[in-house]
Amino acid sequence: MSRNKLIVQKYGGSSIGNIGRIKKVAQRVYSYWKRGAKLVVVVSAMGDTTDKLIHLAEKINPCPSERELDMLLSTGEQISSALLAMALHKKGIPAVSFTGPQVGIITDKFHTQAKILKIEAERIKSALKEGKVVVVAGFQGQTTEREIATLGRGGSDLSAVALAGALKANLCEIYTDVEGIYTADPRIVKKAKKLSCISFDEMLELASRGAQVMQTRAVEVAKKYNIKLVVRSSFSNKEGTIIMRERPLIEEPVVRGITLTEKEAKITICKVPDKPGMAAKIFEELSSKNINIDMIVQNVSHQRITDISFTIEKSQAPKALEATKKVVKNIGAGSVLYDEDVAKVSIVGIGMKAHSGVAYKMFKALARAKINIEMISTSEISISCVVRKKQGKLAVKALHKAFNL
Ligand code: ADP
Ligand code: ASP
Ligand code: MG
């Protein structure tokens, strides 16, 4: 069945968390290879290696050079790719491991969050032609100045999808530690249901609202190149979730999934002069530092003075605070408040486009659970609320129940 099909497989950290698991992955790769598939296998770093490396760096310097951080973080994936190639050799499979730079993944210069500009895939193509299984260290590439750059947390998903696009693969399989995409994180909601398929748009919204199971940018690329994508478990042979352009139009559920993220923090700038150009100045400074802003709320102005709050990824907090403090000085605003004890809970579903009363139902469910809403943002197919961090999981459970998922 797989004969001559080109398949890109990606194995996440827990799927290759120890030697036993790496051997299991080698066994799965073997079963595809035996059936004649051509394989490119992208790996993440083993277990929580990346977190550990970040902690090491922070022990040396709380605000390490991003270039050096990338030098350090990229080693995690290099270790697992070499080990998997060795495990494949042991099974008699001709395999070769490469780093991102070695397989021509060219990125922009934004260390720790680099974007892929192009892939010069000749080296992979010739290794495949020689009959080899190609193992690629995920999460990394090389800038046009020949520096190593990483692709943002969860970036091995992006490596896999981008390679699948560049190589025109027949299928891209994302192997992880759950059996697919669920209506909510199955570790939080025990009754969450596995979805047999989901559209790119819904997956994009779930990912960008915090469903860690797929990196947002990977879903964007998969959508753009219409890559056949499946998310499934490396611990079982169960069918996973297919991510596709259009879901079959059966009954549209209003809400498809609930997400939670505790990775964001809230920054509030107090006493911003309420006059044209202030928001532009603030967000110009933040964007020049490549800081991604998520939600933004501006309060009602009193005596031509207002407060502006926004959320950012915690990992970008030192950079964001430095930029914010600089701009506060320039525009003559008041103080800067930083709050890490927040969580963002979201409901996502294409069916929301055609239904009214969804926001009301969400807010009512949160109110019943005695959860205060601090910020709200909406898109065509999602609504997000920022709440206290300690109430985040409770909020997910309450919403999962309220929307009968
Ligand atoms: P990997 O190391 O394989 O990349 P991740 O930890 O990045 O795995 O992503 C898998 C995790 O995503 C799961 O263990 C699960 O807890 C979490 N997750 C969050 N939301 C969802 C969801 N809607 N469906 C499935 N998993 C989810
Ligand atoms: N190892 C990297 C991370 O932990 C990349 C990945 O797992 O996809 O973010
Ligand atoms: Mg991941």
XYZ file of C-alpha atoms and ligand atoms in Angstrom:
442
model
C 0.000 0.000 0.000
C 2.786 2.417 0.935
C 5.020 1.310 -1.972
C 6.870 4.304 -3.418
C 4.757 6.712 -1.385
C 6.772 9.492 0.202
C 5.772 9.905 3.825
C 7.062 12.502 6.269
C 6.691 11.362 9.880
C 7.330 13.556 12.897
C 7.897 12.178 16.382
C 7.468 14.542 19.357
C 9.521 14.635 22.553
C 7.573 12.061 24.575
C 7.472 9.650 21.624
C 11.272 9.454 21.764
C 11.672 10.255 25.475
C 14.001 7.333 26.229
C 15.973 4.606 24.500
C 13.088 2.114 24.662
C 10.819 4.578 22.896
C 13.401 5.378 20.255
C 13.574 1.631 19.543
C 9.764 1.532 19.252
C 9.865 4.387 16.775
C 12.530 2.514 14.797
C 10.156 -0.470 14.721
C 7.320 1.662 13.332
C 9.626 3.202 10.729
C 10.743 -0.338 9.841
C 7.145 -1.448 9.230
C 6.639 1.391 6.707
C 10.049 0.892 5.098
C 9.416 -2.841 4.671
C 6.256 -2.006 2.714
C 8.323 0.097 0.313
C 7.557 3.623 1.565
C 10.111 6.381 1.157
C 10.513 8.039 4.512
C 11.659 11.327 5.943
C 11.509 11.187 9.729
C 11.608 14.460 11.680
C 12.363 14.251 15.386
C 12.012 16.577 18.361
C 14.411 16.583 21.273
C 14.034 13.705 23.763
C 11.399 14.325 26.479
C 11.783 17.737 28.082
C 15.340 18.305 26.860
C 14.511 21.726 25.396
C 13.088 22.983 28.725
C 16.158 21.685 30.525
C 18.483 23.437 28.097
C 16.572 26.710 28.544
C 16.939 26.381 32.332
C 20.658 25.782 31.969
C 20.997 28.930 29.893
C 18.964 30.977 32.360
C 21.188 29.852 35.213
C 24.091 31.475 33.407
C 22.194 34.560 32.262
C 18.475 35.307 32.753
C 18.439 37.094 29.394
C 20.844 35.030 27.254
C 21.883 36.025 23.745
C 19.318 34.544 21.381
C 22.016 33.453 18.946
C 23.728 31.425 21.663
C 20.370 30.090 22.870
C 19.756 28.715 19.379
C 23.224 27.138 19.329
C 22.270 25.400 22.578
C 18.641 24.427 21.862
C 19.359 22.977 18.425
C 21.578 20.325 20.040
C 18.548 18.551 21.581
C 17.179 17.534 18.183
C 20.645 16.656 16.904
C 21.003 14.055 19.674
C 17.666 12.360 18.986
C 18.158 12.311 15.212
C 21.541 10.588 15.487
C 20.192 8.072 18.030
C 17.212 7.225 15.827
C 19.490 6.734 12.798
C 21.598 4.327 14.916
C 18.477 2.440 16.018
C 17.451 2.125 12.349
C 20.913 0.836 11.383
C 20.563 -1.793 14.086
C 17.446 -3.022 12.301
C 19.311 -3.180 9.002
C 17.669 -0.072 7.548
C 19.951 2.248 5.589
C 19.378 5.568 7.345
C 21.167 8.881 7.622
C 20.577 11.749 10.045
C 20.914 15.428 9.180
C 20.596 18.712 11.025
C 18.231 21.381 9.702
C 21.108 23.384 8.141
C 22.453 20.257 6.445
C 19.160 19.710 4.612
C 18.939 23.288 3.411
C 16.221 24.662 5.680
C 16.883 28.370 5.178
C 15.315 30.793 7.665
C 15.107 34.496 8.394
C 17.367 35.991 11.057
C 14.929 36.068 13.991
C 16.616 33.749 16.443
C 14.364 31.513 18.614
C 11.357 32.200 16.326
C 12.826 32.042 12.859
C 10.541 31.645 9.855
C 11.422 29.250 7.037
C 12.206 31.182 3.847
C 12.902 28.205 1.599
C 14.098 24.617 1.608
C 16.913 23.498 -0.671
C 16.009 19.837 -0.510
C 18.555 18.337 -2.947
C 20.481 16.554 -0.226
C 17.351 14.821 1.090
C 16.259 13.954 -2.435
C 19.544 12.286 -3.286
C 19.627 10.359 0.009
C 16.089 9.137 -0.723
C 17.196 8.158 -4.208
C 19.963 6.078 -2.654
C 17.225 4.207 -0.789
C 17.937 5.753 2.600
C 15.524 6.652 5.345
C 16.290 10.307 6.048
C 16.146 11.406 9.691
C 16.018 15.170 10.180
C 16.579 17.106 13.398
C 13.406 19.201 13.743
C 12.965 22.743 15.093
C 15.972 24.228 13.289
C 17.378 25.767 10.170
C 20.091 28.091 9.010
C 19.830 31.834 8.384
C 21.077 33.362 5.158
C 24.133 34.428 7.233
C 24.774 30.741 8.032
C 23.736 30.989 11.663
C 21.729 28.220 13.343
C 18.202 29.372 14.134
C 15.291 27.611 15.866
C 11.679 27.774 14.709
C 9.778 28.602 17.915
C 8.531 26.155 20.552
C 6.882 23.122 19.044
C 8.765 23.926 15.832
C 9.463 20.322 14.828
C 5.857 20.212 13.611
C 6.768 23.055 11.263
C 9.942 21.287 10.088
C 7.853 18.241 9.191
C 5.078 20.094 7.406
C 7.487 22.349 5.501
C 9.537 19.342 4.376
C 6.345 17.541 3.327
C 5.485 20.605 1.213
C 8.952 21.001 -0.294
C 9.226 17.294 -1.130
C 5.609 17.029 -2.318
C 5.102 14.144 0.108
C 1.983 12.004 -0.162
C 1.325 12.248 3.566
C 2.608 13.964 6.709
C 2.043 12.088 9.974
C 2.497 13.855 13.309
C 3.093 11.242 16.015
C 2.475 12.380 19.577
C 1.421 11.119 23.012
C -2.362 11.364 22.482
C -4.471 9.623 19.836
C -5.364 12.710 17.832
C -7.106 16.041 18.194
C -9.734 16.082 20.937
C -12.582 18.435 21.829
C -10.339 19.646 24.688
C -6.969 18.672 26.117
C -7.667 15.052 27.187
C -5.362 15.590 30.159
C -7.731 18.244 31.516
C -11.122 16.927 30.396
C -11.270 13.162 30.853
C -14.452 12.948 28.739
C -12.992 14.882 25.798
C -13.809 13.211 22.463
C -11.373 12.407 19.705
C -12.288 14.047 16.396
C -11.984 11.884 13.289
C -11.317 14.956 11.169
C -11.007 18.701 11.531
C -10.581 21.556 9.057
C -7.348 23.520 8.741
C -9.180 26.653 9.861
C -10.489 25.088 13.047
C -7.127 23.475 13.794
C -5.423 26.815 13.211
C -7.736 28.504 15.654
C -7.362 25.696 18.248
C -3.571 25.814 17.917
C -3.307 29.582 18.107
C -5.605 29.587 21.160
C -3.339 27.159 22.994
C -3.963 23.547 21.928
C -0.303 22.618 22.092
C -0.786 19.420 20.078
C 0.137 21.221 16.804
C 2.273 24.316 16.380
C 0.207 27.159 14.889
C 2.674 28.017 12.152
C 2.869 24.386 11.111
C -0.906 24.372 10.577
C -0.644 27.612 8.578
C 1.920 26.055 6.245
C -0.082 22.821 5.953
C -3.149 24.830 4.988
C -1.262 26.965 2.482
C 0.197 23.947 0.677
C -2.842 21.730 1.315
C -0.707 19.017 2.882
C -2.381 15.761 3.787
C -1.907 15.776 7.544
C -2.711 13.234 10.242
C -2.145 13.564 13.992
C -1.887 10.215 15.766
C -0.324 8.363 18.672
C 3.115 6.800 18.604
C 1.996 4.481 21.426
C -0.825 2.737 19.543
C -1.956 1.838 16.048
C -5.294 3.630 16.347
C -6.347 5.949 13.559
C -5.664 9.550 14.385
C -7.311 12.800 13.337
C -7.169 13.903 9.712
C -6.703 17.621 9.179
C -8.172 18.683 5.856
C -9.312 21.681 3.853
C -13.049 21.085 4.237
C -14.647 18.815 6.732
C -17.546 16.698 5.393
C -20.635 18.801 6.004
C -22.652 16.705 8.370
C -24.299 18.418 11.330
C -22.116 21.444 12.169
C -21.484 21.545 15.882
C -21.427 25.161 17.034
C -18.318 24.670 19.138
C -15.711 22.184 18.020
C -13.187 22.462 20.813
C -12.075 24.263 23.968
C -8.501 25.358 24.580
C -6.479 26.633 27.488
C -3.121 28.310 27.583
C -1.140 29.280 30.636
C 1.803 30.439 28.574
C 0.719 34.046 28.295
C 1.188 37.006 30.609
C -0.638 40.323 30.788
C 1.117 43.668 30.602
C -0.798 46.830 31.504
C 0.422 50.318 30.726
C -1.279 52.764 33.105
C -2.084 56.396 32.388
C -1.537 56.472 28.652
C -2.405 59.914 27.189
C -5.641 59.383 25.218
C -4.658 61.002 21.920
C -3.988 59.807 18.375
C -0.806 57.815 17.777
C -0.204 56.404 21.283
C -1.170 52.807 20.510
C 0.852 52.997 17.283
C 3.949 54.102 19.243
C 3.571 51.316 21.827
C 3.016 48.517 19.354
C 5.619 49.824 16.899
C 8.278 49.401 19.593
C 7.040 45.896 20.453
C 6.841 44.808 16.834
C 10.375 46.078 16.149
C 11.519 43.588 18.822
C 9.539 40.828 17.055
C 7.191 40.390 20.038
C 3.879 38.751 19.248
C 0.894 40.439 20.828
C -2.250 38.436 21.352
C -5.166 40.211 23.041
C -5.363 43.979 23.439
C -7.828 45.890 25.621
C -8.005 49.660 26.003
C -10.080 50.971 28.881
C -12.557 53.846 28.708
C -10.686 57.122 29.017
C -11.047 59.334 32.095
C -9.834 62.914 31.732
C -8.030 61.990 28.515
C -5.983 59.281 30.235
C -6.468 55.551 29.710
C -4.966 52.123 30.488
C -3.932 49.653 27.793
C -3.505 45.943 28.552
C -2.181 43.283 26.220
C -1.032 39.692 26.424
C 2.256 38.221 25.248
C 4.016 34.888 25.526
C 5.755 34.600 28.892
C 8.956 33.525 27.176
C 9.066 36.974 25.547
C 8.387 38.840 28.809
C 11.913 40.207 29.475
C 12.118 41.629 25.939
C 8.531 42.914 26.052
C 8.972 44.625 29.425
C 12.160 46.311 28.313
C 10.440 47.607 25.154
C 7.330 48.682 27.075
C 9.289 50.606 29.695
C 11.199 52.410 26.970
C 8.055 53.488 25.165
C 6.301 54.499 28.414
C 9.096 56.996 29.001
C 8.851 58.339 25.459
C 5.097 58.919 25.498
C 4.893 60.124 29.101
C 2.631 57.310 30.337
C 2.482 56.072 33.949
C 3.569 52.705 35.304
C 3.848 49.237 33.771
C 2.174 46.259 35.485
C 3.147 42.671 34.760
C 0.818 39.766 35.622
C 1.786 36.120 35.040
C -1.116 34.574 36.939
C -3.477 34.530 33.996
C -4.851 31.843 31.712
C -6.684 32.163 28.427
C -9.612 29.889 27.701
C -11.202 29.777 24.258
C -14.062 28.155 22.410
C -13.540 27.404 18.717
C -15.911 26.289 15.960
C -16.810 27.125 12.376
C -20.463 26.646 13.317
C -20.225 29.822 15.422
C -20.411 31.888 12.230
C -24.054 30.963 11.784
C -25.218 30.920 15.390
C -26.146 33.673 17.799
C -25.968 33.509 21.574
C -22.664 31.647 21.675
C -20.850 34.387 23.604
C -23.739 34.639 26.042
C -23.615 30.878 26.658
C -19.869 31.034 27.246
C -20.059 33.947 29.688
C -22.987 32.359 31.525
C -21.098 29.084 31.968
C -18.085 30.967 33.353
C -20.295 33.028 35.656
C -21.978 29.876 36.998
C -18.535 28.495 37.831
C -17.785 31.824 39.600
C -15.010 32.685 37.179
C -14.310 36.356 36.565
C -13.489 37.421 32.982
C -10.622 39.912 32.696
C -10.250 40.285 28.932
C -12.294 39.142 25.937
C -11.398 38.797 22.284
C -13.283 37.302 19.384
C -12.651 36.130 15.846
C -15.142 34.839 13.298
C -14.834 31.325 14.686
C -13.605 31.737 18.269
C -14.088 33.591 21.535
C -11.329 33.864 24.150
C -11.419 35.035 27.742
C -8.534 35.782 30.068
C -9.213 34.524 33.601
C -7.149 33.932 36.761
C -4.645 31.141 36.157
C -5.886 29.003 39.047
C -9.363 28.925 37.459
C -8.222 28.009 33.933
C -8.815 24.248 34.119
C -12.151 24.741 35.869
C -13.154 27.085 33.027
C -12.299 24.460 30.381
C -14.361 21.815 32.176
C -17.322 24.185 32.633
C -17.301 25.140 28.943
C -16.879 21.557 27.747
C -20.018 20.702 29.685
C -21.986 23.802 28.705
C -21.453 23.158 24.990
C -22.202 19.424 25.301
C -18.915 18.310 23.806
P 4.849 16.432 21.138
O 5.963 16.327 22.107
O 4.479 15.122 20.534
O 5.040 17.513 20.131
P 3.058 18.128 22.640
O 3.221 18.030 24.118
O 3.644 19.299 21.943
O 3.563 16.761 22.002
O 1.501 18.058 22.273
C 0.705 16.988 22.736
C -0.118 17.416 23.924
O -1.058 18.412 23.525
C -0.972 16.336 24.521
O -0.271 15.573 25.454
C -2.147 17.098 25.139
O -2.007 17.215 26.541
C -2.045 18.491 24.523
N -3.305 18.981 23.951
C -3.834 20.201 24.185
N -4.997 20.355 23.572
C -5.235 19.209 22.893
C -6.310 18.761 22.061
N -7.368 19.540 21.773
N -6.223 17.521 21.536
C -5.161 16.727 21.798
N -4.124 17.096 22.585
C -4.148 18.318 23.140
N 12.056 20.551 21.115
C 11.360 21.752 20.692
C 10.421 22.217 21.786
O 10.364 21.596 22.839
C 10.651 21.586 19.384
C 9.524 20.584 19.371
O 9.368 19.807 20.318
O 8.765 20.562 18.406
O 9.777 23.215 21.633
Mg 4.715 19.618 20.138
